[in-house]
Amino acid sequence: MKIGKLILYTISFPYGEKSEAFLENEIEILSKNCDKLIIIPLKKESNYLRKIPKNVEVNNIIINREVYSGKKILLRYLITFLKIYFLSLFESKKNFNFYIKNLRKYSSILIGELELFHHLKNEFGNKYNSKKNIIYNYWFDQFLLSNCLLKKKYNLKLITRAHGFDLYDERNNNKPANFRKFKTNNCDLIFCVSNHGNNYLKSKTNKKNCQKIFTSYLGVNSNFNLQLDSYFNLNKKNKYPLIISIGSLIPLKRTDLIAKALLLYEEKIKWVHFGDGLERKKIESICNTFNPNINYELKGHVSNKILTDYLKENKVDLLVSTSEFEGLPVSMMEAISFGIPMLACDVYGVKEIVVPEKTGILMNKNINPLELKNYIELALKRNFKANSILNFFEKNFNNKTNYERFINKILKELF
């Protein structure tokens, strides 16, 4: 059985080269399991359009819309506005105080979602109003509330994923996720990308809603068909260890910790970082004081293909992550798909992919540069088995397997 039309909401995909790069893996498999896949992005990162399968259509209704004034939307949907706001207001004493104190901010968020709903409802009434169709919200925030209203109006099926920044209150200065109760009540299925996220969301809702919350890992392409012996022998020409890190250069990722740890490193080593951001100059200033034994490259933002080509063509000895917040990083899935061990902070869903003695080493979140330097030395001395890491990847993060399971779960639960 196939899904009819699958309407996928994204932030920017397939526009631009940066946004939601990991969706490229999922789109290929989703498109084979539905008659038509419609992508509705919230905005354009750029005019660059990534390659998409033939039965995938991009609908720019939101990008090209005429934005209505908040006052006009509020007057038109006042009753709906009050119902949703009061549902969140009286969820708990904490929520009551929060939504009263932040009335202006969260009224604006809700009006924004109602404005999206206003533009989408006619599109759905004309094109997508069928019980065979499914709305798929890729994130547990943008579009989701407006899609809950569409679901109720047209009796459609609605599913969503929940990742990290869109799920945890800690990513929002410990403020409750906006209108979470309304969203959770009205979704048919919620797929968290980690078991940690699954347990977290269940702790924030009622028993009835817990029955619709599942874990569905993301995944990346398998490299298991590489001739492993020749691949690893070829790359044993490294004269000194090669470590990499992947992620935006922002305070949350704490990439400066890696640079500071390497200031203390006495042996020869090469560090390559993929990613860019506001802290680039800060990190460059640290790197400029490295001793001659430290070779480094700050690659900046690169496409997913350039990253995977690098992993394929070089023997990377270790992936290092110092981020203080991660859901379950796709960058780590890419690493273990090439048999690369990892060193990472034990935060949120990371322990589901960095498994001690199997795929890497976990560190305390409150690590300092000296401790990190010692951990890097320890990890490089450990005899991690590439075949063991690859087997773990195939079992848990092979994109073909995971996305086919995802589709089968949707069909089983909704049809």
mmCIF file of C-alpha atoms in Angstrom, residues 4-397:
data_model
loop_
_atom_site.group_PDB
_atom_site.id
_atom_site.type_symbol
_atom_site.label_atom_id
_atom_site.label_comp_id
_atom_site.label_asym_id
_atom_site.label_seq_id
_atom_site.Cartn_x
_atom_site.Cartn_y
_atom_site.Cartn_z
ATOM 1 C CA GLY A 4 -1.651 9.134 -1.574
ATOM 2 C CA LYS A 5 -0.175 12.602 -1.306
ATOM 3 C CA LEU A 6 2.393 13.253 1.408
ATOM 4 C CA ILE A 7 2.572 16.970 2.202
ATOM 5 C CA LEU A 8 5.933 17.709 3.827
ATOM 6 C CA TYR A 9 6.568 20.998 5.641
ATOM 7 C CA THR A 10 10.165 22.198 5.972
ATOM 8 C CA ILE A 11 12.011 25.342 7.023
ATOM 9 C CA SER A 12 13.761 25.839 3.675
ATOM 10 C CA PHE A 13 14.417 22.481 1.972
ATOM 11 C CA PRO A 14 14.867 21.967 -0.969
ATOM 12 C CA TYR A 15 16.078 25.563 -1.347
ATOM 13 C CA GLY A 16 19.697 26.379 -0.514
ATOM 14 C CA GLU A 17 22.658 24.132 0.233
ATOM 15 C CA LYS A 18 22.725 24.413 4.040
ATOM 16 C CA SER A 19 19.224 23.968 5.420
ATOM 17 C CA GLU A 20 18.055 20.468 6.396
ATOM 18 C CA ALA A 21 20.726 18.686 4.337
ATOM 19 C CA PHE A 22 19.877 15.402 6.052
ATOM 20 C CA LEU A 23 16.422 15.458 4.424
ATOM 21 C CA GLU A 24 18.073 14.509 1.125
ATOM 22 C CA ASN A 25 18.449 10.928 2.368
ATOM 23 C CA GLU A 26 14.839 10.691 3.512
ATOM 24 C CA ILE A 27 13.231 12.260 0.423
ATOM 25 C CA GLU A 28 14.502 9.506 -1.871
ATOM 26 C CA ILE A 29 12.730 6.802 0.129
ATOM 27 C CA LEU A 30 9.592 8.796 0.974
ATOM 28 C CA SER A 31 9.012 9.581 -2.704
ATOM 29 C CA LYS A 32 8.939 5.870 -3.574
ATOM 30 C CA ASN A 33 6.231 5.195 -1.003
ATOM 31 C CA CYS A 34 3.651 7.801 -1.991
ATOM 32 C CA ASP A 35 1.872 8.742 -5.208
ATOM 33 C CA LYS A 36 3.092 12.311 -4.885
ATOM 34 C CA LEU A 37 5.282 14.156 -2.398
ATOM 35 C CA ILE A 38 4.555 17.864 -1.995
ATOM 36 C CA ILE A 39 7.102 20.006 -0.141
ATOM 37 C CA ILE A 40 5.929 23.300 1.376
ATOM 38 C CA PRO A 41 8.907 25.335 2.672
ATOM 39 C CA LEU A 42 8.503 28.249 5.061
ATOM 40 C CA LYS A 43 11.178 30.352 3.352
ATOM 41 C CA LYS A 44 13.979 30.298 0.773
ATOM 42 C CA GLU A 45 17.513 30.023 2.117
ATOM 43 C CA SER A 46 18.568 30.938 -1.430
ATOM 44 C CA ASN A 47 17.295 30.407 -4.979
ATOM 45 C CA TYR A 48 19.462 27.297 -5.346
ATOM 46 C CA LEU A 49 17.163 24.271 -5.737
ATOM 47 C CA ARG A 50 18.511 20.874 -4.739
ATOM 48 C CA LYS A 51 17.886 17.832 -6.903
ATOM 49 C CA ILE A 52 14.618 16.097 -6.031
ATOM 50 C CA PRO A 53 12.896 12.952 -7.404
ATOM 51 C CA LYS A 54 10.431 13.242 -10.310
ATOM 52 C CA ASN A 55 7.262 12.748 -8.260
ATOM 53 C CA VAL A 56 8.204 15.532 -5.842
ATOM 54 C CA GLU A 57 6.557 18.934 -6.228
ATOM 55 C CA VAL A 58 7.567 22.148 -4.447
ATOM 56 C CA ASN A 59 4.617 24.350 -3.472
ATOM 57 C CA ASN A 60 5.667 27.942 -2.721
ATOM 58 C CA ILE A 61 2.310 29.095 -1.375
ATOM 59 C CA ILE A 62 3.829 30.299 1.921
ATOM 60 C CA ILE A 63 6.953 31.822 0.390
ATOM 61 C CA ASN A 64 4.886 33.779 -2.152
ATOM 62 C CA ARG A 65 1.984 34.712 0.111
ATOM 63 C CA GLU A 66 0.814 38.223 0.855
ATOM 64 C CA VAL A 67 1.320 38.581 4.609
ATOM 65 C CA TYR A 68 -1.790 39.852 6.372
ATOM 66 C CA SER A 69 -1.700 42.164 9.377
ATOM 67 C CA GLY A 70 -1.877 40.603 12.824
ATOM 68 C CA LYS A 71 -4.945 42.674 13.686
ATOM 69 C CA LYS A 72 -6.842 41.394 10.637
ATOM 70 C CA ILE A 73 -5.973 37.764 11.445
ATOM 71 C CA LEU A 74 -6.870 38.157 15.128
ATOM 72 C CA LEU A 75 -10.288 39.608 14.330
ATOM 73 C CA ARG A 76 -11.012 36.844 11.835
ATOM 74 C CA TYR A 77 -9.899 33.971 14.075
ATOM 75 C CA LEU A 78 -10.541 35.424 17.528
ATOM 76 C CA ILE A 79 -12.487 32.426 18.868
ATOM 77 C CA THR A 80 -9.823 29.972 17.657
ATOM 78 C CA PHE A 81 -7.115 32.182 19.149
ATOM 79 C CA LEU A 82 -8.822 32.253 22.557
ATOM 80 C CA LYS A 83 -9.454 28.478 22.610
ATOM 81 C CA ILE A 84 -5.813 27.646 21.895
ATOM 82 C CA TYR A 85 -4.363 30.271 24.227
ATOM 83 C CA PHE A 86 -6.619 29.310 27.128
ATOM 84 C CA LEU A 87 -5.823 25.603 26.654
ATOM 85 C CA SER A 88 -2.129 26.376 27.214
ATOM 86 C CA LEU A 89 -2.840 28.949 29.905
ATOM 87 C CA PHE A 90 -4.616 26.490 32.177
ATOM 88 C CA GLU A 91 -2.377 23.478 31.535
ATOM 89 C CA SER A 92 -0.476 24.123 34.783
ATOM 90 C CA LYS A 93 0.276 26.881 37.272
ATOM 91 C CA LYS A 94 3.717 27.293 35.686
ATOM 92 C CA ASN A 95 2.153 27.670 32.256
ATOM 93 C CA PHE A 96 -0.455 30.121 33.545
ATOM 94 C CA ASN A 97 2.191 32.465 34.916
ATOM 95 C CA PHE A 98 4.352 32.026 31.828
ATOM 96 C CA TYR A 99 1.644 32.718 29.235
ATOM 97 C CA ILE A 100 0.354 35.732 31.182
ATOM 98 C CA LYS A 101 3.852 37.185 31.582
ATOM 99 C CA ASN A 102 4.697 36.605 27.910
ATOM 100 C CA LEU A 103 1.282 37.452 26.488
ATOM 101 C CA ARG A 104 2.585 39.761 23.755
ATOM 102 C CA LYS A 105 5.263 37.348 22.511
ATOM 103 C CA TYR A 106 3.102 34.224 22.414
ATOM 104 C CA SER A 107 0.088 36.050 21.031
ATOM 105 C CA SER A 108 2.345 37.070 18.150
ATOM 106 C CA ILE A 109 3.489 33.451 17.632
ATOM 107 C CA LEU A 110 -0.098 32.190 17.651
ATOM 108 C CA ILE A 111 -1.289 34.905 15.266
ATOM 109 C CA GLY A 112 1.593 33.960 12.947
ATOM 110 C CA GLU A 113 0.403 30.344 12.880
ATOM 111 C CA LEU A 114 -3.186 31.466 12.254
ATOM 112 C CA GLU A 115 -1.944 33.576 9.349
ATOM 113 C CA LEU A 116 -0.283 30.481 7.834
ATOM 114 C CA PHE A 117 -3.489 28.510 8.346
ATOM 115 C CA HIS A 118 -5.471 31.235 6.583
ATOM 116 C CA HIS A 119 -3.325 30.867 3.452
ATOM 117 C CA LEU A 120 -3.157 27.078 3.541
ATOM 118 C CA LYS A 121 -6.806 26.194 4.113
ATOM 119 C CA ASN A 122 -7.993 27.017 0.589
ATOM 120 C CA GLU A 123 -5.020 25.199 -0.926
ATOM 121 C CA PHE A 124 -5.922 22.089 1.044
ATOM 122 C CA GLY A 125 -9.611 22.377 0.283
ATOM 123 C CA ASN A 126 -8.886 22.494 -3.440
ATOM 124 C CA LYS A 127 -5.917 20.125 -3.831
ATOM 125 C CA TYR A 128 -5.138 17.937 -0.847
ATOM 126 C CA ASN A 129 -8.466 17.169 0.821
ATOM 127 C CA SER A 130 -8.448 13.357 0.850
ATOM 128 C CA LYS A 131 -8.303 10.748 3.608
ATOM 129 C CA LYS A 132 -5.436 9.046 1.747
ATOM 130 C CA ASN A 133 -3.267 12.139 2.178
ATOM 131 C CA ILE A 134 -0.951 12.810 5.117
ATOM 132 C CA ILE A 135 0.478 16.070 6.427
ATOM 133 C CA TYR A 136 4.079 15.539 7.563
ATOM 134 C CA ASN A 137 5.579 18.299 9.698
ATOM 135 C CA TYR A 138 9.344 17.831 9.785
ATOM 136 C CA TRP A 139 9.751 19.927 12.944
ATOM 137 C CA PHE A 140 7.774 20.108 16.175
ATOM 138 C CA ASP A 141 7.369 23.885 15.875
ATOM 139 C CA GLN A 142 7.110 25.793 12.561
ATOM 140 C CA PHE A 143 3.817 25.066 10.765
ATOM 141 C CA LEU A 144 2.666 22.447 13.279
ATOM 142 C CA LEU A 145 -0.038 24.485 14.982
ATOM 143 C CA SER A 146 -1.463 25.678 11.651
ATOM 144 C CA ASN A 147 -1.408 22.086 10.411
ATOM 145 C CA CYS A 148 -3.305 20.948 13.504
ATOM 146 C CA LEU A 149 -6.052 23.370 12.445
ATOM 147 C CA LEU A 150 -5.956 22.050 8.870
ATOM 148 C CA LYS A 151 -6.268 18.518 10.170
ATOM 149 C CA LYS A 152 -9.350 19.426 12.189
ATOM 150 C CA LYS A 153 -10.973 21.351 9.344
ATOM 151 C CA TYR A 154 -10.485 18.704 6.648
ATOM 152 C CA ASN A 155 -10.262 15.530 8.759
ATOM 153 C CA LEU A 156 -6.747 14.829 7.479
ATOM 154 C CA LYS A 157 -4.000 12.733 9.055
ATOM 155 C CA LEU A 158 -1.102 14.596 10.676
ATOM 156 C CA ILE A 159 2.323 13.321 11.699
ATOM 157 C CA THR A 160 5.407 15.161 12.913
ATOM 158 C CA ARG A 161 8.990 14.577 13.898
ATOM 159 C CA ALA A 162 10.534 16.052 17.045
ATOM 160 C CA HIS A 163 14.295 16.626 17.081
ATOM 161 C CA GLY A 164 16.138 18.808 19.590
ATOM 162 C CA PHE A 165 15.750 22.586 19.487
ATOM 163 C CA ASP A 166 12.073 22.123 18.634
ATOM 164 C CA LEU A 167 11.454 19.713 21.518
ATOM 165 C CA TYR A 168 13.380 20.519 24.690
ATOM 166 C CA ASP A 169 12.473 23.419 26.971
ATOM 167 C CA GLU A 170 16.187 23.718 27.821
ATOM 168 C CA ARG A 171 16.804 24.987 24.284
ATOM 169 C CA ASN A 172 14.367 27.821 25.027
ATOM 170 C CA ASN A 173 15.845 29.012 28.346
ATOM 171 C CA ASN A 174 13.658 26.476 30.199
ATOM 172 C CA LYS A 175 10.478 28.094 28.915
ATOM 173 C CA PRO A 176 7.597 25.747 27.992
ATOM 174 C CA ALA A 177 7.458 24.896 24.293
ATOM 175 C CA ASN A 178 4.820 27.095 22.732
ATOM 176 C CA PHE A 179 1.324 25.572 22.689
ATOM 177 C CA ARG A 180 2.699 22.049 23.152
ATOM 178 C CA LYS A 181 -0.539 20.654 24.587
ATOM 179 C CA PHE A 182 -2.620 21.755 21.599
ATOM 180 C CA LYS A 183 -0.067 20.325 19.169
ATOM 181 C CA THR A 184 0.310 17.023 21.002
ATOM 182 C CA ASN A 185 -3.453 16.618 21.368
ATOM 183 C CA ASN A 186 -4.045 17.076 17.643
ATOM 184 C CA CYS A 187 -1.218 15.101 16.015
ATOM 185 C CA ASP A 188 -1.981 11.516 15.000
ATOM 186 C CA LEU A 189 1.622 10.337 15.341
ATOM 187 C CA ILE A 190 4.733 11.976 16.799
ATOM 188 C CA PHE A 191 8.131 10.521 15.885
ATOM 189 C CA CYS A 192 11.025 11.559 18.124
ATOM 190 C CA VAL A 193 14.485 11.097 16.625
ATOM 191 C CA SER A 194 15.884 9.635 19.860
ATOM 192 C CA ASN A 195 14.669 7.512 22.756
ATOM 193 C CA HIS A 196 15.713 10.336 25.062
ATOM 194 C CA GLY A 197 13.410 12.716 23.198
ATOM 195 C CA ASN A 198 10.631 10.129 23.273
ATOM 196 C CA ASN A 199 10.835 9.795 27.054
ATOM 197 C CA TYR A 200 11.096 13.566 27.470
ATOM 198 C CA LEU A 201 7.968 14.318 25.445
ATOM 199 C CA LYS A 202 6.008 11.578 27.199
ATOM 200 C CA SER A 203 6.918 13.183 30.526
ATOM 201 C CA LYS A 204 5.278 16.406 29.299
ATOM 202 C CA THR A 205 1.921 14.980 28.227
ATOM 203 C CA ASN A 206 -0.914 12.686 29.326
ATOM 204 C CA LYS A 207 -1.213 8.897 29.044
ATOM 205 C CA LYS A 208 -3.521 9.057 26.051
ATOM 206 C CA ASN A 209 -1.081 11.175 24.062
ATOM 207 C CA CYS A 210 1.831 8.913 25.055
ATOM 208 C CA GLN A 211 0.283 6.199 22.880
ATOM 209 C CA LYS A 212 0.955 8.242 19.741
ATOM 210 C CA ILE A 213 4.630 9.009 20.532
ATOM 211 C CA PHE A 214 7.298 6.763 18.978
ATOM 212 C CA THR A 215 11.034 6.755 18.298
ATOM 213 C CA SER A 216 12.148 6.796 14.677
ATOM 214 C CA TYR A 217 15.869 7.258 14.094
ATOM 215 C CA LEU A 218 17.061 9.297 11.139
ATOM 216 C CA GLY A 219 19.685 7.664 8.944
ATOM 217 C CA VAL A 220 22.355 8.182 6.303
ATOM 218 C CA ASN A 221 23.600 6.230 3.296
ATOM 219 C CA SER A 222 25.328 2.963 4.000
ATOM 220 C CA ASN A 223 28.993 2.573 3.066
ATOM 221 C CA PHE A 224 29.004 -1.106 3.954
ATOM 222 C CA ASN A 225 29.708 -2.031 0.337
ATOM 223 C CA LEU A 226 33.162 -0.447 0.580
ATOM 224 C CA GLN A 227 35.878 -3.063 0.365
ATOM 225 C CA LEU A 228 36.782 -2.553 3.981
ATOM 226 C CA ASP A 229 40.174 -4.221 4.052
ATOM 227 C CA SER A 230 41.537 -2.265 1.098
ATOM 228 C CA TYR A 231 39.850 0.937 2.325
ATOM 229 C CA PHE A 232 41.457 0.851 5.743
ATOM 230 C CA ASN A 233 44.845 -0.421 4.521
ATOM 231 C CA LEU A 234 44.999 2.328 1.906
ATOM 232 C CA ASN A 235 44.483 4.974 4.539
ATOM 233 C CA LYS A 236 47.008 3.670 7.049
ATOM 234 C CA LYS A 237 49.511 6.007 5.412
ATOM 235 C CA ASN A 238 48.646 8.763 7.910
ATOM 236 C CA LYS A 239 51.893 9.915 9.503
ATOM 237 C CA TYR A 240 49.990 11.313 12.480
ATOM 238 C CA PRO A 241 46.384 11.192 13.739
ATOM 239 C CA LEU A 242 43.578 12.977 11.909
ATOM 240 C CA ILE A 243 40.636 14.181 14.002
ATOM 241 C CA ILE A 244 37.563 16.045 12.771
ATOM 242 C CA SER A 245 34.663 18.003 14.209
ATOM 243 C CA ILE A 246 31.398 18.972 12.505
ATOM 244 C CA GLY A 247 28.962 21.711 13.438
ATOM 245 C CA SER A 248 28.138 25.400 13.440
ATOM 246 C CA LEU A 249 30.711 27.645 15.100
ATOM 247 C CA ILE A 250 28.333 28.936 17.770
ATOM 248 C CA PRO A 251 28.609 29.014 21.594
ATOM 249 C CA LEU A 252 26.335 25.976 21.990
ATOM 250 C CA LYS A 253 28.781 23.750 20.093
ATOM 251 C CA ARG A 254 31.825 24.904 22.148
ATOM 252 C CA THR A 255 34.261 24.182 19.321
ATOM 253 C CA ASP A 256 36.714 26.550 21.003
ATOM 254 C CA LEU A 257 37.246 23.797 23.603
ATOM 255 C CA ILE A 258 38.836 21.632 20.912
ATOM 256 C CA ALA A 259 41.155 24.457 19.880
ATOM 257 C CA LYS A 260 42.109 25.124 23.513
ATOM 258 C CA ALA A 261 42.748 21.413 24.108
ATOM 259 C CA LEU A 262 45.066 21.282 21.096
ATOM 260 C CA LEU A 263 47.076 24.174 22.543
ATOM 261 C CA LEU A 264 48.110 21.650 25.202
ATOM 262 C CA TYR A 265 48.756 18.805 22.765
ATOM 263 C CA GLU A 266 52.415 17.817 22.396
ATOM 264 C CA GLU A 267 52.331 15.174 19.648
ATOM 265 C CA LYS A 268 51.783 15.793 15.946
ATOM 266 C CA ILE A 269 48.102 15.833 15.011
ATOM 267 C CA LYS A 270 45.795 17.243 12.328
ATOM 268 C CA TRP A 271 42.390 18.750 13.121
ATOM 269 C CA VAL A 272 39.797 19.527 10.438
ATOM 270 C CA HIS A 273 36.538 21.308 11.252
ATOM 271 C CA PHE A 274 33.483 21.386 8.969
ATOM 272 C CA GLY A 275 31.049 24.211 9.673
ATOM 273 C CA ASP A 276 30.936 27.959 10.074
ATOM 274 C CA GLY A 277 29.406 30.592 12.303
ATOM 275 C CA LEU A 278 29.736 33.618 14.541
ATOM 276 C CA GLU A 279 32.646 32.194 16.560
ATOM 277 C CA ARG A 280 34.940 31.603 13.596
ATOM 278 C CA LYS A 281 37.203 34.596 14.328
ATOM 279 C CA LYS A 282 37.454 33.606 17.998
ATOM 280 C CA ILE A 283 38.532 30.084 17.051
ATOM 281 C CA GLU A 284 40.917 31.324 14.367
ATOM 282 C CA SER A 285 42.629 33.530 16.954
ATOM 283 C CA ILE A 286 43.252 30.461 19.145
ATOM 284 C CA CYS A 287 44.470 28.409 16.185
ATOM 285 C CA ASN A 288 46.949 31.128 15.253
ATOM 286 C CA THR A 289 48.808 30.392 18.510
ATOM 287 C CA PHE A 290 49.125 26.636 17.872
ATOM 288 C CA ASN A 291 52.559 25.045 18.128
ATOM 289 C CA PRO A 292 54.031 23.704 14.842
ATOM 290 C CA ASN A 293 52.967 20.148 15.750
ATOM 291 C CA ILE A 294 49.307 21.073 15.209
ATOM 292 C CA ASN A 295 48.069 21.065 11.623
ATOM 293 C CA TYR A 296 44.536 22.402 11.205
ATOM 294 C CA GLU A 297 41.915 23.377 8.617
ATOM 295 C CA LEU A 298 38.664 25.256 9.201
ATOM 296 C CA LYS A 299 36.739 24.159 6.116
ATOM 297 C CA GLY A 300 33.685 26.339 6.680
ATOM 298 C CA HIS A 301 30.273 25.189 5.553
ATOM 299 C CA VAL A 302 30.399 22.436 2.943
ATOM 300 C CA SER A 303 27.732 20.392 1.191
ATOM 301 C CA ASN A 304 26.889 16.946 2.486
ATOM 302 C CA LYS A 305 28.548 15.424 -0.591
ATOM 303 C CA ILE A 306 31.842 17.231 0.050
ATOM 304 C CA LEU A 307 31.781 16.029 3.661
ATOM 305 C CA THR A 308 31.088 12.394 2.783
ATOM 306 C CA ASP A 309 33.687 12.474 -0.005
ATOM 307 C CA TYR A 310 36.252 13.672 2.541
ATOM 308 C CA LEU A 311 35.333 10.863 4.935
ATOM 309 C CA LYS A 312 35.614 8.375 2.093
ATOM 310 C CA GLU A 313 38.981 9.608 0.841
ATOM 311 C CA ASN A 314 40.761 10.108 4.183
ATOM 312 C CA LYS A 315 41.386 7.884 7.160
ATOM 313 C CA VAL A 316 39.781 9.851 9.953
ATOM 314 C CA ASP A 317 40.885 8.540 13.343
ATOM 315 C CA LEU A 318 38.319 10.303 15.531
ATOM 316 C CA LEU A 319 35.253 12.553 15.451
ATOM 317 C CA VAL A 320 35.196 14.964 18.407
ATOM 318 C CA SER A 321 32.027 16.700 19.653
ATOM 319 C CA THR A 322 32.029 19.150 22.559
ATOM 320 C CA SER A 323 28.459 20.372 22.090
ATOM 321 C CA GLU A 324 26.504 20.942 25.286
ATOM 322 C CA PHE A 325 23.274 20.124 23.485
ATOM 323 C CA GLU A 326 22.546 17.512 20.830
ATOM 324 C CA GLY A 327 19.406 15.566 20.005
ATOM 325 C CA LEU A 328 20.929 12.706 18.025
ATOM 326 C CA PRO A 329 23.348 14.212 15.482
ATOM 327 C CA VAL A 330 23.273 13.179 11.833
ATOM 328 C CA SER A 331 26.976 14.123 11.654
ATOM 329 C CA MET A 332 27.715 11.238 14.036
ATOM 330 C CA MET A 333 25.715 8.880 11.822
ATOM 331 C CA GLU A 334 27.878 9.953 8.875
ATOM 332 C CA ALA A 335 31.018 9.254 10.915
ATOM 333 C CA ILE A 336 30.087 5.740 11.988
ATOM 334 C CA SER A 337 28.935 4.910 8.454
ATOM 335 C CA PHE A 338 32.679 5.038 7.660
ATOM 336 C CA GLY A 339 33.737 3.149 10.787
ATOM 337 C CA ILE A 340 35.030 6.295 12.528
ATOM 338 C CA PRO A 341 34.998 6.232 16.366
ATOM 339 C CA MET A 342 33.681 9.219 18.316
ATOM 340 C CA LEU A 343 34.461 11.259 21.410
ATOM 341 C CA ALA A 344 31.462 13.262 22.642
ATOM 342 C CA CYS A 345 29.787 14.812 25.667
ATOM 343 C CA ASP A 346 27.113 12.684 27.301
ATOM 344 C CA VAL A 347 24.107 14.913 26.578
ATOM 345 C CA TYR A 348 20.520 14.072 25.619
ATOM 346 C CA GLY A 349 20.377 11.373 22.901
ATOM 347 C CA VAL A 350 24.125 11.169 22.213
ATOM 348 C CA LYS A 351 24.592 7.993 24.285
ATOM 349 C CA GLU A 352 22.328 6.182 21.807
ATOM 350 C CA ILE A 353 25.026 6.482 19.135
ATOM 351 C CA VAL A 354 28.249 6.929 21.136
ATOM 352 C CA VAL A 355 28.350 3.595 22.921
ATOM 353 C CA PRO A 356 31.379 3.075 25.211
ATOM 354 C CA GLU A 357 33.746 0.303 24.101
ATOM 355 C CA LYS A 358 31.813 -0.065 20.831
ATOM 356 C CA THR A 359 31.597 3.212 18.894
ATOM 357 C CA GLY A 360 33.434 5.693 21.097
ATOM 358 C CA ILE A 361 33.910 7.412 24.442
ATOM 359 C CA LEU A 362 31.479 9.625 26.380
ATOM 360 C CA MET A 363 32.711 12.618 28.380
ATOM 361 C CA ASN A 364 31.147 14.682 31.130
ATOM 362 C CA LYS A 365 29.400 17.767 29.766
ATOM 363 C CA ASN A 366 31.464 20.067 32.017
ATOM 364 C CA ILE A 367 34.768 19.150 30.405
ATOM 365 C CA ASN A 368 37.746 21.545 30.456
ATOM 366 C CA PRO A 369 40.521 21.837 27.822
ATOM 367 C CA LEU A 370 43.053 19.741 29.753
ATOM 368 C CA GLU A 371 40.544 16.945 30.334
ATOM 369 C CA LEU A 372 39.537 17.062 26.675
ATOM 370 C CA LYS A 373 43.176 16.826 25.599
ATOM 371 C CA ASN A 374 43.588 13.734 27.790
ATOM 372 C CA TYR A 375 40.408 12.195 26.369
ATOM 373 C CA ILE A 376 41.621 12.760 22.796
ATOM 374 C CA GLU A 377 44.878 10.986 23.625
ATOM 375 C CA LEU A 378 42.953 8.141 25.272
ATOM 376 C CA ALA A 379 40.545 7.733 22.346
ATOM 377 C CA LEU A 380 43.365 7.657 19.798
ATOM 378 C CA LYS A 381 45.075 4.867 21.742
ATOM 379 C CA ARG A 382 41.917 2.756 21.960
ATOM 380 C CA ASN A 383 41.695 -0.035 19.441
ATOM 381 C CA PHE A 384 38.192 0.584 18.122
ATOM 382 C CA LYS A 385 37.208 -1.939 15.457
ATOM 383 C CA ALA A 386 35.915 -0.369 12.255
ATOM 384 C CA ASN A 387 33.909 -3.491 11.399
ATOM 385 C CA SER A 388 32.192 -3.389 14.787
ATOM 386 C CA ILE A 389 31.311 0.292 14.322
ATOM 387 C CA LEU A 390 29.974 -0.392 10.830
ATOM 388 C CA ASN A 391 27.835 -3.265 12.091
ATOM 389 C CA PHE A 392 26.385 -0.968 14.766
ATOM 390 C CA PHE A 393 25.628 1.592 12.067
ATOM 391 C CA GLU A 394 23.901 -0.944 9.825
ATOM 392 C CA LYS A 395 21.722 -2.113 12.685
ATOM 393 C CA ASN A 396 20.678 1.342 13.893
ATOM 394 C CA PHE A 397 21.239 4.158 11.380
#
